[in-house]
Amino acid sequence: MSASYELLERQVRELLAGETDFIANAANFASFVYHELPDVNWAGFYFLQPGGELVLGPFSGRPACTRLPSGRGVCGAAAIAKETLVVDDVATFTDHIACDSASRSEIVVPLLARDDVYGVFDVDSPLPARFAARDRSGIERLVRAFNEIAGTAKPLESPVS
Ligand code: SME
Protein backbone atom coordinates (compact mmCIF):
# COMPACT_ATOMS: atom_id res chain seq x y z
CA MET A 1 0.00 0.00 0.00
CA SER A 2 1.40 3.39 -0.90
CA ALA A 3 1.61 6.21 1.61
CA SER A 4 -0.66 9.27 1.43
CA TYR A 5 1.92 12.00 1.79
CA GLU A 6 -0.78 14.60 2.28
CA LEU A 7 -1.99 12.77 5.37
CA LEU A 8 1.58 12.11 6.53
CA GLU A 9 2.39 15.79 6.25
CA ARG A 10 -0.58 16.70 8.45
CA GLN A 11 0.57 14.13 10.99
CA VAL A 12 4.15 15.44 10.92
CA ARG A 13 2.91 18.96 11.56
CA GLU A 14 0.87 17.74 14.54
CA LEU A 15 3.75 15.69 15.87
CA LEU A 16 6.21 18.59 15.80
CA ALA A 17 3.91 21.49 16.66
CA GLY A 18 4.42 22.95 20.10
CA GLU A 19 7.92 21.52 20.61
CA THR A 20 10.78 23.96 20.20
CA ASP A 21 13.69 21.60 20.86
CA PHE A 22 15.41 20.81 17.56
CA ILE A 23 16.85 17.44 18.59
CA ALA A 24 13.53 16.26 20.04
CA ASN A 25 11.71 17.17 16.82
CA ALA A 26 14.42 15.63 14.62
CA ALA A 27 14.27 12.39 16.64
CA ASN A 28 10.49 12.15 16.37
CA PHE A 29 10.55 13.02 12.68
CA ALA A 30 13.06 10.25 11.90
CA SER A 31 11.07 7.72 13.92
CA PHE A 32 7.82 8.80 12.24
CA VAL A 33 9.21 8.35 8.73
CA TYR A 34 10.81 5.02 9.65
CA HIS A 35 7.55 3.63 11.04
CA GLU A 36 5.03 5.16 8.62
CA LEU A 37 6.70 4.46 5.27
CA PRO A 38 6.63 0.82 4.23
CA ASP A 39 9.83 -1.00 3.27
CA VAL A 40 12.24 1.34 5.01
CA ASN A 41 15.17 0.01 7.06
CA TRP A 42 16.76 3.32 8.07
CA ALA A 43 15.67 6.95 8.34
CA GLY A 44 17.67 9.74 9.88
CA PHE A 45 19.71 12.90 9.86
CA TYR A 46 23.31 13.82 9.19
CA PHE A 47 24.41 17.36 10.07
CA LEU A 48 27.13 19.31 8.35
CA GLN A 49 30.17 20.34 10.37
CA PRO A 50 32.72 23.04 9.59
CA GLY A 51 34.91 21.54 6.88
CA GLY A 52 32.05 19.65 5.29
CA GLU A 53 31.99 16.41 7.26
CA LEU A 54 28.50 15.01 7.89
CA VAL A 55 27.91 13.71 11.41
CA LEU A 56 25.12 11.34 12.41
CA GLY A 57 22.04 12.86 14.05
CA PRO A 58 18.77 11.41 15.31
CA PHE A 59 17.66 8.32 13.38
CA SER A 60 15.71 5.06 13.51
CA GLY A 61 17.12 1.79 12.29
CA ARG A 62 20.36 -0.07 12.89
CA PRO A 63 23.40 1.82 14.21
CA ALA A 64 25.00 3.73 11.33
CA CYS A 65 28.30 5.25 10.24
CA THR A 66 28.85 8.26 12.52
CA ARG A 67 30.96 10.40 10.18
CA LEU A 68 30.76 10.75 6.40
CA PRO A 69 33.79 12.57 4.94
CA SER A 70 33.13 15.83 3.11
CA GLY A 71 31.36 15.29 -0.20
CA ARG A 72 31.39 11.51 0.11
CA GLY A 73 28.57 9.02 -0.27
CA VAL A 74 25.07 9.69 -1.48
CA CYS A 75 24.63 12.04 1.49
CA GLY A 76 27.69 14.13 0.66
CA ALA A 77 26.72 14.31 -3.02
CA ALA A 78 23.21 15.53 -2.15
CA ALA A 79 24.62 18.11 0.28
CA ILE A 80 26.97 19.51 -2.37
CA ALA A 81 24.33 19.48 -5.12
CA LYS A 82 21.73 21.02 -2.74
CA GLU A 83 19.32 18.65 -4.43
CA THR A 84 17.52 15.44 -3.58
CA LEU A 85 19.30 12.31 -4.77
CA VAL A 86 17.46 9.07 -5.41
CA VAL A 87 19.57 5.95 -5.93
CA ASP A 88 17.57 3.00 -7.23
CA ASP A 89 20.40 0.51 -6.77
CA VAL A 90 23.09 1.46 -4.29
CA ALA A 91 25.44 -1.11 -5.84
CA THR A 92 25.65 1.05 -8.97
CA PHE A 93 26.43 4.29 -7.11
CA THR A 94 30.19 3.94 -6.86
CA ASP A 95 30.62 6.31 -3.93
CA HIS A 96 27.79 4.81 -1.89
CA ILE A 97 28.78 4.33 1.75
CA ALA A 98 27.24 1.10 3.05
CA CYS A 99 26.23 1.43 6.70
CA ASP A 100 23.69 -1.39 6.58
CA SER A 101 24.29 -4.14 4.04
CA ALA A 102 20.51 -4.67 3.81
CA SER A 103 20.02 -1.32 2.05
CA ARG A 104 19.29 -1.57 -1.68
CA SER A 105 17.94 1.87 -2.55
CA GLU A 106 18.17 5.26 -0.95
CA ILE A 107 16.88 8.83 -1.01
CA VAL A 108 18.74 11.80 0.46
CA VAL A 109 17.06 15.21 0.86
CA PRO A 110 19.23 18.20 1.76
CA LEU A 111 18.17 20.45 4.64
CA LEU A 112 18.32 24.12 3.76
CA ALA A 113 18.40 27.17 5.98
CA ARG A 114 17.83 30.05 3.62
CA ASP A 115 20.15 28.89 0.86
CA ASP A 116 22.71 27.06 3.00
CA VAL A 117 22.75 23.31 3.48
CA TYR A 118 22.98 22.41 7.17
CA GLY A 119 22.46 18.66 6.84
CA VAL A 120 20.60 15.92 5.03
CA PHE A 121 17.72 13.56 5.73
CA ASP A 122 18.46 10.04 4.50
CA VAL A 123 16.02 7.15 4.00
CA ASP A 124 17.14 3.63 3.06
CA SER A 125 15.13 0.67 1.80
CA PRO A 126 15.88 -3.04 1.56
CA LEU A 127 14.03 -3.02 -1.80
CA PRO A 128 15.61 -1.86 -5.06
CA ALA A 129 14.00 1.24 -6.63
CA ARG A 130 11.81 1.77 -3.56
CA PHE A 131 11.57 5.54 -4.04
CA ALA A 132 9.42 6.48 -7.04
CA ALA A 133 8.81 10.05 -8.20
CA ARG A 134 5.81 10.37 -5.87
CA ASP A 135 7.94 9.22 -2.93
CA ARG A 136 10.59 11.75 -3.82
CA SER A 137 8.11 14.63 -3.87
CA GLY A 138 6.32 13.21 -0.83
CA ILE A 139 9.45 12.85 1.29
CA GLU A 140 10.59 16.32 0.17
CA ARG A 141 7.22 17.60 1.34
CA LEU A 142 7.69 16.00 4.78
CA VAL A 143 11.24 17.37 5.08
CA ARG A 144 9.96 20.84 4.12
CA ALA A 145 7.38 20.63 6.91
CA PHE A 146 10.09 19.52 9.36
CA ASN A 147 12.37 22.31 8.26
CA GLU A 148 9.62 24.92 8.48
CA ILE A 149 8.70 23.96 12.03
CA ALA A 150 12.03 22.83 13.51
CA GLY A 151 14.70 24.23 11.21
CA THR A 152 14.68 27.72 12.63
CA ALA A 153 15.54 26.26 16.06
CA LYS A 154 18.53 24.28 14.82
CA PRO A 155 21.44 24.40 17.26
CA LEU A 156 24.10 24.32 14.56
CA GLU A 157 25.28 27.35 12.68
CA SER A 158 25.32 26.75 8.93
CA PRO A 159 28.96 26.05 8.23
CA VAL A 160 28.92 25.71 4.46
CA SER A 161 28.35 27.94 1.57
N1 SME B 1 24.49 5.36 2.39
C1 SME B 1 24.81 6.67 2.84
C2 SME B 1 25.48 6.66 4.18
C3 SME B 1 24.53 6.77 5.32
S1 SME B 1 23.70 5.35 5.64
O1 SME B 1 22.90 4.91 4.50
C4 SME B 1 22.72 5.49 7.00
C5 SME B 1 25.70 7.37 1.82
O2 SME B 1 26.19 6.74 0.88
O3 SME B 1 25.94 8.57 1.96
mmCIF file of C-alpha atoms and ligand atoms in Angstrom:
data_model
loop_
_atom_site.group_PDB
_atom_site.id
_atom_site.type_symbol
_atom_site.label_atom_id
_atom_site.label_comp_id
_atom_site.label_asym_id
_atom_site.label_seq_id
_atom_site.Cartn_x
_atom_site.Cartn_y
_atom_site.Cartn_z
ATOM 1 C CA MET A 1 0.000 0.000 0.000
ATOM 2 C CA SER A 2 1.400 3.391 -0.897
ATOM 3 C CA ALA A 3 1.610 6.214 1.606
ATOM 4 C CA SER A 4 -0.657 9.268 1.428
ATOM 5 C CA TYR A 5 1.920 11.998 1.787
ATOM 6 C CA GLU A 6 -0.783 14.602 2.279
ATOM 7 C CA LEU A 7 -1.990 12.765 5.371
ATOM 8 C CA LEU A 8 1.575 12.107 6.534
ATOM 9 C CA GLU A 9 2.385 15.795 6.249
ATOM 10 C CA ARG A 10 -0.581 16.704 8.447
ATOM 11 C CA GLN A 11 0.565 14.130 10.993
ATOM 12 C CA VAL A 12 4.150 15.438 10.919
ATOM 13 C CA ARG A 13 2.907 18.964 11.556
ATOM 14 C CA GLU A 14 0.869 17.741 14.537
ATOM 15 C CA LEU A 15 3.751 15.686 15.866
ATOM 16 C CA LEU A 16 6.209 18.588 15.804
ATOM 17 C CA ALA A 17 3.906 21.494 16.665
ATOM 18 C CA GLY A 18 4.416 22.949 20.097
ATOM 19 C CA GLU A 19 7.919 21.523 20.612
ATOM 20 C CA THR A 20 10.784 23.963 20.204
ATOM 21 C CA ASP A 21 13.690 21.603 20.865
ATOM 22 C CA PHE A 22 15.409 20.813 17.559
ATOM 23 C CA ILE A 23 16.854 17.436 18.587
ATOM 24 C CA ALA A 24 13.531 16.263 20.039
ATOM 25 C CA ASN A 25 11.713 17.167 16.824
ATOM 26 C CA ALA A 26 14.423 15.632 14.621
ATOM 27 C CA ALA A 27 14.272 12.392 16.645
ATOM 28 C CA ASN A 28 10.490 12.153 16.371
ATOM 29 C CA PHE A 29 10.549 13.025 12.678
ATOM 30 C CA ALA A 30 13.056 10.252 11.903
ATOM 31 C CA SER A 31 11.068 7.724 13.924
ATOM 32 C CA PHE A 32 7.823 8.805 12.241
ATOM 33 C CA VAL A 33 9.207 8.355 8.729
ATOM 34 C CA TYR A 34 10.806 5.022 9.655
ATOM 35 C CA HIS A 35 7.547 3.633 11.035
ATOM 36 C CA GLU A 36 5.033 5.161 8.622
ATOM 37 C CA LEU A 37 6.702 4.459 5.274
ATOM 38 C CA PRO A 38 6.626 0.819 4.231
ATOM 39 C CA ASP A 39 9.833 -0.998 3.273
ATOM 40 C CA VAL A 40 12.245 1.343 5.007
ATOM 41 C CA ASN A 41 15.165 0.010 7.060
ATOM 42 C CA TRP A 42 16.756 3.319 8.075
ATOM 43 C CA ALA A 43 15.670 6.954 8.336
ATOM 44 C CA GLY A 44 17.667 9.738 9.875
ATOM 45 C CA PHE A 45 19.709 12.903 9.856
ATOM 46 C CA TYR A 46 23.307 13.822 9.186
ATOM 47 C CA PHE A 47 24.414 17.358 10.074
ATOM 48 C CA LEU A 48 27.131 19.315 8.355
ATOM 49 C CA GLN A 49 30.172 20.336 10.366
ATOM 50 C CA PRO A 50 32.719 23.041 9.592
ATOM 51 C CA GLY A 51 34.910 21.536 6.883
ATOM 52 C CA GLY A 52 32.052 19.649 5.291
ATOM 53 C CA GLU A 53 31.994 16.409 7.263
ATOM 54 C CA LEU A 54 28.504 15.009 7.888
ATOM 55 C CA VAL A 55 27.913 13.713 11.411
ATOM 56 C CA LEU A 56 25.122 11.341 12.407
ATOM 57 C CA GLY A 57 22.041 12.862 14.046
ATOM 58 C CA PRO A 58 18.766 11.412 15.308
ATOM 59 C CA PHE A 59 17.656 8.320 13.382
ATOM 60 C CA SER A 60 15.706 5.060 13.512
ATOM 61 C CA GLY A 61 17.124 1.789 12.286
ATOM 62 C CA ARG A 62 20.356 -0.069 12.887
ATOM 63 C CA PRO A 63 23.396 1.822 14.206
ATOM 64 C CA ALA A 64 24.997 3.732 11.328
ATOM 65 C CA CYS A 65 28.303 5.254 10.244
ATOM 66 C CA THR A 66 28.854 8.255 12.525
ATOM 67 C CA ARG A 67 30.961 10.402 10.183
ATOM 68 C CA LEU A 68 30.765 10.751 6.396
ATOM 69 C CA PRO A 69 33.791 12.567 4.940
ATOM 70 C CA SER A 70 33.133 15.829 3.108
ATOM 71 C CA GLY A 71 31.361 15.287 -0.200
ATOM 72 C CA ARG A 72 31.394 11.514 0.113
ATOM 73 C CA GLY A 73 28.570 9.019 -0.266
ATOM 74 C CA VAL A 74 25.072 9.695 -1.480
ATOM 75 C CA CYS A 75 24.633 12.040 1.494
ATOM 76 C CA GLY A 76 27.694 14.125 0.656
ATOM 77 C CA ALA A 77 26.724 14.307 -3.019
ATOM 78 C CA ALA A 78 23.206 15.531 -2.150
ATOM 79 C CA ALA A 79 24.622 18.114 0.283
ATOM 80 C CA ILE A 80 26.966 19.510 -2.370
ATOM 81 C CA ALA A 81 24.328 19.483 -5.115
ATOM 82 C CA LYS A 82 21.732 21.017 -2.736
ATOM 83 C CA GLU A 83 19.316 18.650 -4.427
ATOM 84 C CA THR A 84 17.518 15.436 -3.576
ATOM 85 C CA LEU A 85 19.300 12.312 -4.771
ATOM 86 C CA VAL A 86 17.458 9.068 -5.409
ATOM 87 C CA VAL A 87 19.573 5.955 -5.926
ATOM 88 C CA ASP A 88 17.567 2.999 -7.225
ATOM 89 C CA ASP A 89 20.400 0.514 -6.773
ATOM 90 C CA VAL A 90 23.089 1.464 -4.292
ATOM 91 C CA ALA A 91 25.441 -1.112 -5.843
ATOM 92 C CA THR A 92 25.646 1.049 -8.971
ATOM 93 C CA PHE A 93 26.433 4.294 -7.111
ATOM 94 C CA THR A 94 30.187 3.940 -6.857
ATOM 95 C CA ASP A 95 30.625 6.309 -3.935
ATOM 96 C CA HIS A 96 27.789 4.813 -1.888
ATOM 97 C CA ILE A 97 28.783 4.328 1.754
ATOM 98 C CA ALA A 98 27.245 1.096 3.051
ATOM 99 C CA CYS A 99 26.229 1.430 6.697
ATOM 100 C CA ASP A 100 23.686 -1.394 6.580
ATOM 101 C CA SER A 101 24.288 -4.142 4.037
ATOM 102 C CA ALA A 102 20.508 -4.670 3.810
ATOM 103 C CA SER A 103 20.025 -1.321 2.049
ATOM 104 C CA ARG A 104 19.288 -1.573 -1.684
ATOM 105 C CA SER A 105 17.941 1.866 -2.553
ATOM 106 C CA GLU A 106 18.171 5.263 -0.945
ATOM 107 C CA ILE A 107 16.879 8.832 -1.012
ATOM 108 C CA VAL A 108 18.740 11.797 0.463
ATOM 109 C CA VAL A 109 17.062 15.206 0.858
ATOM 110 C CA PRO A 110 19.230 18.204 1.762
ATOM 111 C CA LEU A 111 18.171 20.448 4.642
ATOM 112 C CA LEU A 112 18.321 24.115 3.757
ATOM 113 C CA ALA A 113 18.400 27.170 5.979
ATOM 114 C CA ARG A 114 17.826 30.051 3.624
ATOM 115 C CA ASP A 115 20.148 28.894 0.856
ATOM 116 C CA ASP A 116 22.710 27.057 3.002
ATOM 117 C CA VAL A 117 22.755 23.308 3.476
ATOM 118 C CA TYR A 118 22.977 22.405 7.168
ATOM 119 C CA GLY A 119 22.460 18.663 6.839
ATOM 120 C CA VAL A 120 20.602 15.919 5.034
ATOM 121 C CA PHE A 121 17.723 13.559 5.727
ATOM 122 C CA ASP A 122 18.463 10.042 4.499
ATOM 123 C CA VAL A 123 16.024 7.152 3.999
ATOM 124 C CA ASP A 124 17.144 3.633 3.056
ATOM 125 C CA SER A 125 15.131 0.672 1.800
ATOM 126 C CA PRO A 126 15.879 -3.041 1.562
ATOM 127 C CA LEU A 127 14.030 -3.018 -1.801
ATOM 128 C CA PRO A 128 15.613 -1.864 -5.061
ATOM 129 C CA ALA A 129 14.002 1.241 -6.626
ATOM 130 C CA ARG A 130 11.808 1.774 -3.563
ATOM 131 C CA PHE A 131 11.571 5.545 -4.039
ATOM 132 C CA ALA A 132 9.422 6.481 -7.045
ATOM 133 C CA ALA A 133 8.806 10.050 -8.203
ATOM 134 C CA ARG A 134 5.812 10.373 -5.871
ATOM 135 C CA ASP A 135 7.940 9.222 -2.933
ATOM 136 C CA ARG A 136 10.595 11.754 -3.820
ATOM 137 C CA SER A 137 8.107 14.629 -3.875
ATOM 138 C CA GLY A 138 6.315 13.214 -0.827
ATOM 139 C CA ILE A 139 9.449 12.849 1.288
ATOM 140 C CA GLU A 140 10.586 16.315 0.173
ATOM 141 C CA ARG A 141 7.216 17.598 1.336
ATOM 142 C CA LEU A 142 7.688 15.996 4.779
ATOM 143 C CA VAL A 143 11.236 17.369 5.077
ATOM 144 C CA ARG A 144 9.962 20.837 4.125
ATOM 145 C CA ALA A 145 7.380 20.628 6.907
ATOM 146 C CA PHE A 146 10.092 19.518 9.359
ATOM 147 C CA ASN A 147 12.372 22.312 8.257
ATOM 148 C CA GLU A 148 9.623 24.921 8.475
ATOM 149 C CA ILE A 149 8.703 23.957 12.031
ATOM 150 C CA ALA A 150 12.031 22.831 13.514
ATOM 151 C CA GLY A 151 14.698 24.233 11.212
ATOM 152 C CA THR A 152 14.679 27.717 12.632
ATOM 153 C CA ALA A 153 15.538 26.262 16.057
ATOM 154 C CA LYS A 154 18.525 24.276 14.819
ATOM 155 C CA PRO A 155 21.443 24.402 17.261
ATOM 156 C CA LEU A 156 24.100 24.317 14.559
ATOM 157 C CA GLU A 157 25.281 27.347 12.680
ATOM 158 C CA SER A 158 25.318 26.745 8.932
ATOM 159 C CA PRO A 159 28.959 26.054 8.228
ATOM 160 C CA VAL A 160 28.920 25.710 4.462
ATOM 161 C CA SER A 161 28.346 27.942 1.566
HETATM 162 N N1 SME B 1 24.489 5.361 2.391
HETATM 163 C C1 SME B 1 24.813 6.675 2.841
HETATM 164 C C2 SME B 1 25.478 6.661 4.185
HETATM 165 C C3 SME B 1 24.533 6.771 5.321
HETATM 166 S S1 SME B 1 23.695 5.347 5.645
HETATM 167 O O1 SME B 1 22.899 4.911 4.501
HETATM 168 C C4 SME B 1 22.719 5.488 6.997
HETATM 169 C C5 SME B 1 25.705 7.373 1.819
HETATM 170 O O2 SME B 1 26.193 6.741 0.877
HETATM 171 O O3 SME B 1 25.936 8.573 1.963
#
